[in-house]
Amino acid sequence: MENRILYVRLPCNPIFPIGVIYLADHIHKQFPNVEQKIFDLGTVPPLDFAAALDACIDEFQPSLLVYSWRDIQIYAPVGGRGGNPLQHTFEFFYSLNPFVKMKGAIGLLKIATGYYGELWRNLGLIKRGVKRAKRYNPDARVVVGGGAVSVFYEQVGKSLPNGSIISVGEGEALLEKLVRGQDFSDERCYVVGETTPRDRMIHEAPANIEKTACNYDYIQSIWRDFEYYFESQDFYVGVQTKRGCPHNCCYCIYTVIEGKQVRINPAEEVVAEMKQLYDRGIRNFWFTDAQLIPARKYMDDVIELLQKVLDAGMKDIHWAAYIRADNLTPELCDLMVKTGMNYFEIGITSGSQELVRKMRMGYNLRTVLENCRDLKTAGFNDLVSVNYSFNVIDERPETIRQTIAYHRELEKIFGADKVEPAIFFIGLQPHTHLEEFAFKNQILKPGYDPMNITPWTVRKLLWNPEPLGSFFGRVCLQAWRQNPNDFGREVMDILEARLGRADLEEALTAPIAPKQQVLASVGARK
């Protein structure tokens, strides 16, 4: 049977579909004669999803359908399905006002309806596409992958047709074997109704495939809506410089899905890819790595990349990324500013070195401050988003005061208006150290359904344990009530008003934690 591959990106927020693009590019380089097409439902009005999918399949008649399912996000710190899931959850669980509690319950009901509605809609689109494709190719197969499926692969497979191939993590090697007609049982996948997922399959190492520059002339030829994401001048287009993350974060799934081995894409290939987008008018780039500089050993790679960006003449671009700010040097800071970095995110989780050490993050908060000062000296005057995950491990009033002191020092360095605190409460995800901790401490039982969002499950999966859970809940409710448009800064102000602020030196100094520490085996956020 002739191979005709249709990539269908299921509906999600308008984010450049780089995963699908890289898959199609890789297969084209390996099999230039294979016909391919990209169909992004993110560019289609919701009422037209089914009809548009039918029309695309009728026209292309694929032999292989590859669905990319990016998101099954239950909790979020910002607006989501019909509102703010975190806000409604806190209103329901922590408000003392019965009217606010009722408002939260109604909000959660709307969110739950939207959440389950999206699940059923996406599952229906997959089934519909398979059934339609079999009209033209009775042996047509379907692969379902993407970020959401990689996290919830055991649960999603229960609702898909027999014969569906559930792909975990990167899919290049799997698709190669499918095109060649080879056995693919050793890949991170399983076939619904025929095989079951191997134990801890998600923890298996992905294939080590060297990435070359994406051929955007080819991508444009197979993707009718290619220009959709280029129309907005402030839209950031994704470019990947490496895969993998070496860290051991307790609630982060990146290191599990992408593997701990960091695989660097050659700098000249990354720049060649950027240049193609640059020549098409793109000036804003997002480096989609789990961390742009995951460890000090990779600093030279980033220096080489940014120098090649300068050498290529792309001097009017802007770029952004997740960055471990402990891995900066004055030279790197200078290159970041010269090449147009205008936004970056750091996830320190806590401004208390004691908690950072207990969470085994590998951060030295004093070094982070020194490097941020170097970045400011180099001329960085744009926005910094600092992720704080309160109440994760052994949080106490004194550690909160330390975090406030640390945050105020960051504000002194960059300017209070330039430092945006992003307040997160962890949505516990499967396959993480935090899940293992929950099992060991009988917070969750093995076999639970992580996609279940009933109130009694949400209370466990939204990580905000007592004795501080109610305190944080009410602080957040006050912040939403007083200043909903600047939630993070308002939370910091309220915490400081209630608890005060420690000396900075106290935040930067940590005693050696005893070995019997309850959560010493648990990692932490990047």
Coordinates of C-alpha atoms in Angstrom, one line a residue:
M1 CA 0.0 0.0 0.0
E2 CA 1.3 3.4 -0.9
N3 CA 2.2 5.5 2.2
R4 CA 0.2 8.7 2.5
I5 CA 0.6 10.3 5.9
L6 CA -1.9 12.9 7.2
Y7 CA -0.9 14.7 10.4
V8 CA -3.8 16.1 12.3
R9 CA -3.1 18.5 15.1
L10 CA -6.1 18.3 17.4
P11 CA -7.7 21.7 18.6
C12 CA -5.7 23.6 21.2
N13 CA -4.5 27.1 21.9
P14 CA -2.9 28.9 19.0
I15 CA 0.6 27.6 19.5
F16 CA 2.9 26.9 16.5
P17 CA 2.6 23.1 15.9
I18 CA 6.3 22.4 16.0
G19 CA 6.0 18.8 17.0
V20 CA 4.0 17.9 13.9
I21 CA 6.2 20.0 11.7
Y22 CA 9.4 18.3 12.9
L23 CA 7.8 14.8 12.4
A24 CA 6.8 15.6 8.8
D25 CA 10.2 17.1 8.1
H26 CA 12.1 14.1 9.4
I27 CA 10.0 11.6 7.4
H28 CA 10.4 13.6 4.2
K29 CA 14.2 13.6 4.7
Q30 CA 14.1 9.8 5.2
F31 CA 11.5 9.0 2.5
P32 CA 11.3 11.9 -0.1
N33 CA 8.7 10.1 -2.1
V34 CA 6.1 9.6 0.7
E35 CA 3.1 11.9 0.3
Q36 CA 2.4 14.0 3.4
K37 CA -0.1 16.6 4.5
I38 CA -0.5 18.7 7.7
F39 CA -4.0 19.6 8.9
D40 CA -4.2 21.8 12.0
L41 CA -7.6 22.0 13.6
G42 CA -6.3 24.9 15.6
T43 CA -6.9 27.1 12.5
V44 CA -10.5 25.9 12.1
P45 CA -13.6 27.3 13.8
P46 CA -15.0 24.8 16.4
L47 CA -18.3 24.3 14.6
D48 CA -16.4 23.2 11.5
F49 CA -14.1 20.6 13.1
A50 CA -15.9 17.5 11.8
A51 CA -16.7 18.8 8.4
A52 CA -13.2 20.2 7.8
L53 CA -11.7 16.9 8.9
D54 CA -14.0 14.9 6.6
A55 CA -13.1 17.2 3.7
C56 CA -9.4 16.9 4.3
I57 CA -9.5 13.1 4.5
D58 CA -11.7 12.8 1.4
E59 CA -9.2 14.9 -0.6
F60 CA -6.0 13.3 0.7
Q61 CA -7.2 9.7 1.3
P62 CA -4.4 8.9 3.8
S63 CA -3.1 5.4 4.6
L64 CA -1.7 6.6 7.9
L65 CA -3.3 9.1 10.2
V66 CA -1.0 10.7 12.8
Y67 CA -2.9 12.6 15.5
S68 CA -1.1 15.1 17.7
W69 CA -2.9 15.8 21.0
R70 CA -1.0 18.6 22.8
D71 CA -3.0 19.4 25.9
I72 CA -5.0 17.7 28.6
Q73 CA -4.4 20.5 31.2
I74 CA -6.7 20.3 34.2
Y75 CA -5.1 23.0 36.4
A76 CA -3.7 26.4 35.3
P77 CA -2.7 29.6 37.1
V78 CA -4.5 31.7 34.5
G79 CA -7.7 31.7 32.5
G80 CA -8.6 28.3 30.9
R81 CA -11.8 26.5 30.1
G82 CA -14.5 29.0 30.8
G83 CA -12.5 30.7 33.5
N84 CA -9.7 30.3 35.9
P85 CA -9.5 26.6 37.2
L86 CA -7.3 27.5 40.1
Q87 CA -9.4 30.4 41.3
H88 CA -12.7 28.3 41.1
T89 CA -11.0 25.5 42.9
F90 CA -9.8 27.7 45.7
E91 CA -13.2 29.4 46.0
F92 CA -14.9 26.1 46.4
F93 CA -12.4 24.6 48.9
Y94 CA -11.2 27.6 50.9
S95 CA -13.8 30.4 50.9
L96 CA -15.7 31.0 54.1
N97 CA -18.4 32.9 52.2
P98 CA -21.2 30.6 51.1
F99 CA -21.9 32.7 48.0
V100 CA -18.3 32.6 46.9
K101 CA -18.2 28.9 47.6
M102 CA -21.2 28.5 45.4
K103 CA -19.7 30.6 42.7
G104 CA -16.6 28.4 42.8
A105 CA -18.8 25.3 42.5
I106 CA -20.6 26.6 39.5
G107 CA -17.2 27.6 37.9
L108 CA -15.8 24.2 38.5
L109 CA -18.9 22.6 37.0
K110 CA -18.4 24.7 33.9
I111 CA -14.7 23.8 33.7
A112 CA -15.4 20.1 34.2
T113 CA -18.1 20.2 31.5
G114 CA -15.6 21.9 29.2
Y115 CA -12.8 19.5 30.2
Y116 CA -14.8 16.3 29.6
G117 CA -16.4 17.9 26.5
E118 CA -12.9 18.4 25.0
L119 CA -11.9 14.8 25.8
W120 CA -15.0 13.4 24.2
R121 CA -14.6 15.7 21.2
N122 CA -11.0 14.8 20.6
L123 CA -11.6 11.1 21.0
G124 CA -14.6 11.5 18.6
L125 CA -12.4 13.3 16.0
I126 CA -9.9 10.5 16.2
K127 CA -12.5 7.8 15.7
R128 CA -14.2 9.8 13.0
G129 CA -11.0 10.2 11.1
V130 CA -10.1 6.5 11.2
K131 CA -13.5 5.5 10.1
R132 CA -13.4 8.0 7.2
A133 CA -9.9 7.0 6.1
K134 CA -10.9 3.3 5.9
R135 CA -13.4 4.2 3.2
Y136 CA -10.4 4.8 0.9
N137 CA -7.8 2.5 2.5
P138 CA -9.3 -0.4 4.5
D139 CA -5.9 -1.0 6.1
A140 CA -5.4 2.6 7.1
R141 CA -3.7 2.9 10.5
V142 CA -3.7 5.6 13.2
V143 CA -1.0 6.8 15.5
V144 CA -2.0 9.0 18.4
G145 CA 0.7 11.0 20.2
G146 CA 1.7 14.4 21.5
G147 CA 2.2 15.9 25.0
A148 CA -1.2 14.9 26.4
V149 CA -1.0 11.3 25.2
S150 CA 2.6 11.0 26.5
V151 CA 1.4 11.8 30.0
F152 CA -1.9 10.0 30.0
Y153 CA -1.0 7.2 27.6
E154 CA -2.4 4.4 29.8
Q155 CA -5.8 6.1 30.3
V156 CA -6.3 7.5 26.7
G157 CA -5.8 4.1 25.1
K158 CA -8.9 2.7 26.9
S159 CA -11.1 5.0 24.8
L160 CA -9.6 4.5 21.4
P161 CA -10.4 2.0 18.7
N162 CA -8.6 -1.4 18.6
G163 CA -5.5 -1.2 16.4
S164 CA -4.7 2.5 17.4
I165 CA -1.0 2.9 18.0
I166 CA -0.4 5.0 21.2
S167 CA 2.9 6.8 20.9
V168 CA 4.8 8.1 23.9
G169 CA 7.4 10.9 23.6
E170 CA 9.2 11.5 20.3
G171 CA 7.7 9.7 17.3
E172 CA 10.3 9.9 14.6
A173 CA 11.7 6.4 15.0
L174 CA 8.2 4.9 15.3
L175 CA 7.0 6.5 12.1
E176 CA 10.2 5.4 10.2
K177 CA 9.4 1.8 11.1
L178 CA 5.8 2.1 10.2
V179 CA 6.7 3.5 6.8
R180 CA 9.2 0.7 6.3
G181 CA 6.8 -2.0 7.5
Q182 CA 9.2 -3.0 10.2
D183 CA 8.4 -4.4 13.7
F184 CA 8.0 -1.4 16.0
S185 CA 7.3 -3.2 19.3
D186 CA 10.6 -2.0 20.8
E187 CA 9.5 1.7 20.4
R188 CA 7.8 3.6 23.2
C189 CA 4.3 2.7 22.1
Y190 CA 1.6 0.0 22.3
V191 CA -1.3 -1.1 20.1
V192 CA -4.8 -0.8 21.6
G193 CA -6.5 -4.3 21.8
E194 CA -3.3 -6.1 20.8
T195 CA -0.5 -5.2 23.3
T196 CA -0.3 -3.4 26.7
P197 CA 2.1 -0.7 27.7
R198 CA 5.3 -2.0 29.3
D199 CA 5.8 -1.2 32.9
R200 CA 7.4 2.3 33.2
M201 CA 7.5 2.6 29.4
I202 CA 7.6 6.3 29.6
H203 CA 10.9 6.1 31.4
E204 CA 12.6 4.3 28.6
A205 CA 15.2 6.4 26.7
P206 CA 14.1 7.9 23.4
A207 CA 16.0 7.3 20.1
N208 CA 19.1 9.4 19.7
I209 CA 18.3 11.2 16.4
E210 CA 20.3 14.2 15.3
K211 CA 18.1 17.0 14.2
T212 CA 18.9 19.0 11.0
A213 CA 17.3 22.3 10.0
C214 CA 13.6 22.0 9.1
N215 CA 12.9 22.4 5.4
Y216 CA 10.2 25.1 5.6
D217 CA 9.8 25.2 1.8
Y218 CA 8.6 21.6 2.0
I219 CA 6.5 22.3 5.1
Q220 CA 4.8 25.1 3.3
S221 CA 4.0 22.9 0.4
I222 CA 2.2 20.3 2.5
W223 CA 0.4 22.7 4.9
R224 CA -2.3 24.8 3.5
D225 CA -2.6 27.1 6.5
F226 CA 1.1 27.7 6.9
E227 CA 0.8 31.5 7.0
Y228 CA -1.8 31.4 9.8
Y229 CA 0.8 31.8 12.6
F230 CA 2.8 34.4 10.7
E231 CA 0.0 37.0 10.5
S232 CA 0.5 38.4 14.0
Q233 CA 3.6 40.4 14.4
D234 CA 4.0 39.6 18.2
F235 CA 3.6 35.8 17.7
Y236 CA 6.6 33.7 18.8
V237 CA 7.5 30.8 16.5
G238 CA 9.1 27.8 18.1
V239 CA 12.6 26.5 17.3
Q240 CA 14.2 23.6 19.2
T241 CA 17.9 23.7 20.0
K242 CA 18.1 20.5 22.1
R243 CA 16.0 17.6 23.5
G244 CA 16.2 16.1 27.0
C245 CA 16.5 17.4 30.5
P246 CA 19.1 16.1 33.0
H247 CA 17.2 17.2 36.1
N248 CA 15.1 15.3 38.6
C249 CA 12.1 17.6 39.2
C250 CA 9.5 16.2 41.5
Y251 CA 6.5 17.3 39.5
C252 CA 7.9 18.0 36.1
I253 CA 7.2 15.6 33.3
Y254 CA 9.8 16.9 30.7
T255 CA 12.6 14.9 32.1
V256 CA 10.5 11.7 31.8
I257 CA 9.1 12.3 28.3
E258 CA 12.3 13.7 26.7
G259 CA 14.8 11.6 28.7
K260 CA 17.7 12.7 30.8
Q261 CA 20.2 12.5 28.0
V262 CA 20.5 16.0 26.5
R263 CA 20.8 15.8 22.7
I264 CA 22.2 19.0 21.2
N265 CA 21.0 20.1 17.7
P266 CA 24.0 21.5 15.8
A267 CA 24.1 25.3 16.1
E268 CA 24.5 25.8 12.3
E269 CA 21.3 23.7 11.7
V270 CA 19.4 25.7 14.3
V271 CA 20.5 29.0 12.7
A272 CA 19.7 27.7 9.2
E273 CA 16.2 26.9 10.4
M274 CA 15.8 30.3 12.0
K275 CA 17.0 32.0 8.9
Q276 CA 14.3 30.4 6.8
L277 CA 11.7 31.7 9.2
Y278 CA 13.4 35.1 9.3
D279 CA 13.3 35.4 5.5
R280 CA 9.6 34.8 5.8
G281 CA 9.2 37.8 8.1
I282 CA 9.4 36.1 11.5
R283 CA 11.2 38.2 14.1
N284 CA 10.1 36.5 17.3
F285 CA 11.4 33.1 18.3
W286 CA 10.7 30.9 21.2
F287 CA 13.4 28.3 22.0
T288 CA 11.2 25.3 22.9
D289 CA 13.8 23.3 24.9
A290 CA 12.9 22.1 28.3
Q291 CA 15.7 24.4 29.5
L292 CA 17.8 26.5 27.1
I293 CA 20.8 26.0 29.4
P294 CA 20.1 22.9 31.4
A295 CA 23.5 22.7 33.0
R296 CA 26.9 24.5 33.0
K297 CA 28.4 22.0 30.6
Y298 CA 26.0 23.3 27.8
M299 CA 26.9 27.0 28.2
D300 CA 29.4 26.8 25.3
D301 CA 26.8 25.3 23.0
V302 CA 24.5 28.3 23.7
I303 CA 27.3 30.7 23.2
E304 CA 28.1 29.1 19.9
L305 CA 24.4 29.3 18.9
L306 CA 24.0 32.9 19.8
Q307 CA 27.2 33.9 18.1
K308 CA 26.1 32.2 14.9
V309 CA 22.8 34.1 15.2
L310 CA 24.7 37.3 15.2
D311 CA 27.0 36.2 12.4
A312 CA 23.9 35.3 10.3
G313 CA 22.8 39.0 10.4
M314 CA 19.5 38.5 12.2
K315 CA 20.1 41.6 14.4
D316 CA 16.5 42.7 14.6
I317 CA 15.0 39.6 16.2
H318 CA 13.6 38.9 19.7
W319 CA 13.7 35.6 21.4
A320 CA 12.5 34.0 24.7
A321 CA 13.1 30.8 26.6
Y322 CA 13.0 28.9 29.9
I323 CA 16.5 29.4 31.4
R324 CA 18.3 28.1 34.5
A325 CA 19.7 31.4 35.6
D326 CA 22.4 29.7 37.6
N327 CA 24.1 28.8 34.3
L328 CA 25.0 32.2 33.0
T329 CA 28.3 34.0 32.5
P330 CA 29.0 37.7 31.7
E331 CA 29.9 36.6 28.1
L332 CA 26.6 34.7 27.8
C333 CA 24.6 37.6 29.2
D334 CA 26.1 40.0 26.8
L335 CA 25.3 37.7 23.8
M336 CA 21.7 37.2 25.1
V337 CA 21.1 41.0 25.1
K338 CA 22.9 41.5 21.7
T339 CA 20.8 38.8 20.1
G340 CA 17.5 40.2 21.3
M341 CA 16.3 38.2 24.3
N342 CA 13.3 40.2 25.5
Y343 CA 11.7 37.7 27.9
F344 CA 12.7 34.7 29.9
E345 CA 11.3 32.4 32.5
I346 CA 13.0 30.9 35.5
G347 CA 11.4 28.2 37.7
I348 CA 13.2 28.5 41.1
T349 CA 10.0 27.2 42.9
S350 CA 11.2 28.9 46.2
G351 CA 13.4 31.8 47.2
S352 CA 14.5 29.8 50.2
Q353 CA 17.9 28.0 49.7
E354 CA 16.9 25.6 52.5
L355 CA 13.8 24.4 50.4
V356 CA 15.8 24.4 47.2
R357 CA 18.3 22.1 48.8
K358 CA 15.7 19.8 50.3
M359 CA 14.1 19.5 46.8
R360 CA 17.5 18.6 45.3
M361 CA 17.1 21.2 42.6
G362 CA 20.8 21.9 42.2
Y363 CA 20.2 25.7 42.3
N364 CA 22.4 28.0 44.2
L365 CA 20.2 31.0 44.7
R366 CA 23.1 33.3 45.5
T367 CA 24.6 32.4 42.1
V368 CA 21.2 33.1 40.4
L369 CA 21.2 36.6 41.9
E370 CA 24.8 37.3 40.8
N371 CA 24.0 36.1 37.3
C372 CA 20.9 38.3 37.1
R373 CA 23.0 41.3 38.1
D374 CA 25.3 40.4 35.2
L375 CA 22.4 40.2 32.9
K376 CA 21.1 43.6 34.0
T377 CA 24.7 45.1 33.6
A378 CA 24.7 43.7 30.0
G379 CA 21.7 45.8 29.3
F380 CA 18.7 43.5 29.8
N381 CA 15.7 45.7 30.5
D382 CA 12.8 43.5 29.6
L383 CA 10.4 41.1 31.4
V384 CA 11.4 38.2 33.7
S385 CA 8.8 35.7 34.8
V386 CA 9.7 33.9 38.0
N387 CA 7.8 30.7 38.8
Y388 CA 7.0 30.1 42.5
S389 CA 5.4 26.8 43.6
F390 CA 4.3 27.5 47.2
N391 CA 3.6 24.7 49.6
V392 CA 5.4 21.9 47.7
I393 CA 7.9 20.6 50.3
D394 CA 8.2 21.6 53.9
E395 CA 6.9 25.1 53.5
R396 CA 6.8 27.2 56.7
P397 CA 6.2 30.8 57.5
E398 CA 10.0 31.4 57.8
T399 CA 10.6 30.0 54.3
I400 CA 7.8 32.1 52.9
R401 CA 9.5 35.2 54.4
Q402 CA 12.7 34.1 52.8
T403 CA 11.0 33.7 49.4
I404 CA 9.6 37.3 49.7
A405 CA 13.1 38.6 50.5
Y406 CA 14.5 36.8 47.5
H407 CA 11.8 38.1 45.2
R408 CA 12.3 41.7 46.4
E409 CA 16.0 41.4 45.6
L410 CA 15.1 40.3 42.1
E411 CA 12.9 43.4 41.9
K412 CA 15.8 45.6 43.0
I413 CA 17.9 44.1 40.2
F414 CA 15.5 44.3 37.3
G415 CA 12.8 46.7 38.5
A416 CA 9.6 45.8 40.2
D417 CA 7.6 46.3 37.0
K418 CA 9.9 43.9 35.1
V419 CA 9.7 40.9 37.5
E420 CA 6.5 39.0 37.2
P421 CA 5.9 36.4 39.9
A422 CA 4.0 33.4 38.4
I423 CA 2.2 31.6 41.3
F424 CA 1.7 27.9 40.7
F425 CA 0.1 25.2 42.7
I426 CA 1.1 21.8 41.3
G427 CA -1.3 19.6 39.5
L428 CA 0.1 16.2 40.4
Q429 CA 0.8 14.3 37.2
P430 CA 1.5 10.6 36.7
H431 CA 5.0 9.2 36.2
T432 CA 6.6 11.9 38.5
H433 CA 8.4 11.6 41.8
L434 CA 5.6 13.6 43.4
E435 CA 3.2 10.8 42.4
E436 CA 5.5 8.2 44.0
F437 CA 5.7 10.2 47.2
A438 CA 1.8 10.4 47.2
F439 CA 1.7 6.6 46.9
K440 CA 4.2 6.0 49.7
N441 CA 2.3 8.3 52.0
Q442 CA -1.1 6.9 51.1
I443 CA -2.3 10.2 49.7
L444 CA -3.2 8.3 46.5
K445 CA -3.7 4.7 45.8
P446 CA -2.1 2.9 42.8
G447 CA -4.7 2.5 40.0
Y448 CA -6.3 5.9 40.6
D449 CA -7.5 7.8 37.5
P450 CA -5.4 11.0 37.0
M451 CA -7.9 12.2 34.4
N452 CA -10.7 12.2 37.0
I453 CA -11.6 15.7 38.2
T454 CA -14.3 15.0 40.7
P455 CA -14.0 17.2 43.8
W456 CA -12.6 14.4 46.0
T457 CA -9.9 13.7 43.5
V458 CA -9.1 17.3 42.7
R459 CA -8.4 17.9 46.5
K460 CA -5.6 15.3 46.2
L461 CA -4.2 16.1 42.8
L462 CA -4.0 19.9 43.3
W463 CA -1.0 19.9 45.6
N464 CA -1.7 22.4 48.5
P465 CA -1.5 20.3 51.7
E466 CA -2.3 21.4 55.2
P467 CA -1.3 23.0 57.5
L468 CA -0.7 25.8 55.1
G469 CA -3.2 24.8 52.4
S470 CA -6.1 26.9 53.8
F471 CA -3.8 29.8 54.5
F472 CA -2.5 29.9 50.9
G473 CA -6.0 29.4 49.6
R474 CA -7.3 32.4 51.4
V475 CA -4.3 34.6 50.4
C476 CA -5.0 33.8 46.8
L477 CA -8.7 34.5 47.1
Q478 CA -7.9 37.9 48.6
A479 CA -5.5 38.6 45.8
W480 CA -8.1 37.7 43.1
R481 CA -10.6 39.9 44.9
Q482 CA -8.2 42.9 45.3
N483 CA -6.2 42.9 42.1
P484 CA -7.2 40.1 39.6
N485 CA -5.2 41.6 36.8
D486 CA -1.9 41.5 38.7
F487 CA -2.5 38.3 40.7
G488 CA 1.2 37.3 41.3
R489 CA 2.4 40.6 42.6
E490 CA -0.7 40.9 44.8
V491 CA 0.0 37.5 46.4
M492 CA 3.5 38.6 47.2
D493 CA 2.3 41.9 48.7
I494 CA -0.3 40.1 50.9
L495 CA 2.2 37.5 52.1
E496 CA 4.6 40.2 53.1
A497 CA 1.9 42.2 54.9
R498 CA 0.9 39.1 56.9
L499 CA 4.2 37.4 57.5
G500 CA 6.9 40.0 57.0
R501 CA 10.2 39.6 55.1
A502 CA 13.3 37.8 56.1
D503 CA 16.9 39.1 55.7
L504 CA 18.2 38.2 52.3
E505 CA 21.2 36.4 53.8
E506 CA 18.8 34.1 55.7
A507 CA 17.2 33.2 52.4
L508 CA 20.5 32.5 50.8
T509 CA 21.9 30.3 53.6
A510 CA 20.7 26.8 54.2
P511 CA 21.7 24.3 56.9
I512 CA 22.6 20.8 55.7
A513 CA 19.5 18.8 55.7
P514 CA 19.5 15.5 57.7
K515 CA 19.5 12.3 55.6
Q516 CA 16.2 11.1 57.2
Q517 CA 14.4 14.2 55.8
V518 CA 10.9 13.0 54.8
L519 CA 11.0 14.2 51.2
A520 CA 14.8 13.9 50.7
S521 CA 14.2 11.4 47.8
V522 CA 11.9 13.7 46.0
G523 CA 13.3 16.0 43.2
A524 CA 12.1 19.4 42.3
R525 CA 11.1 21.8 39.6
K526 CA 13.7 23.0 37.2

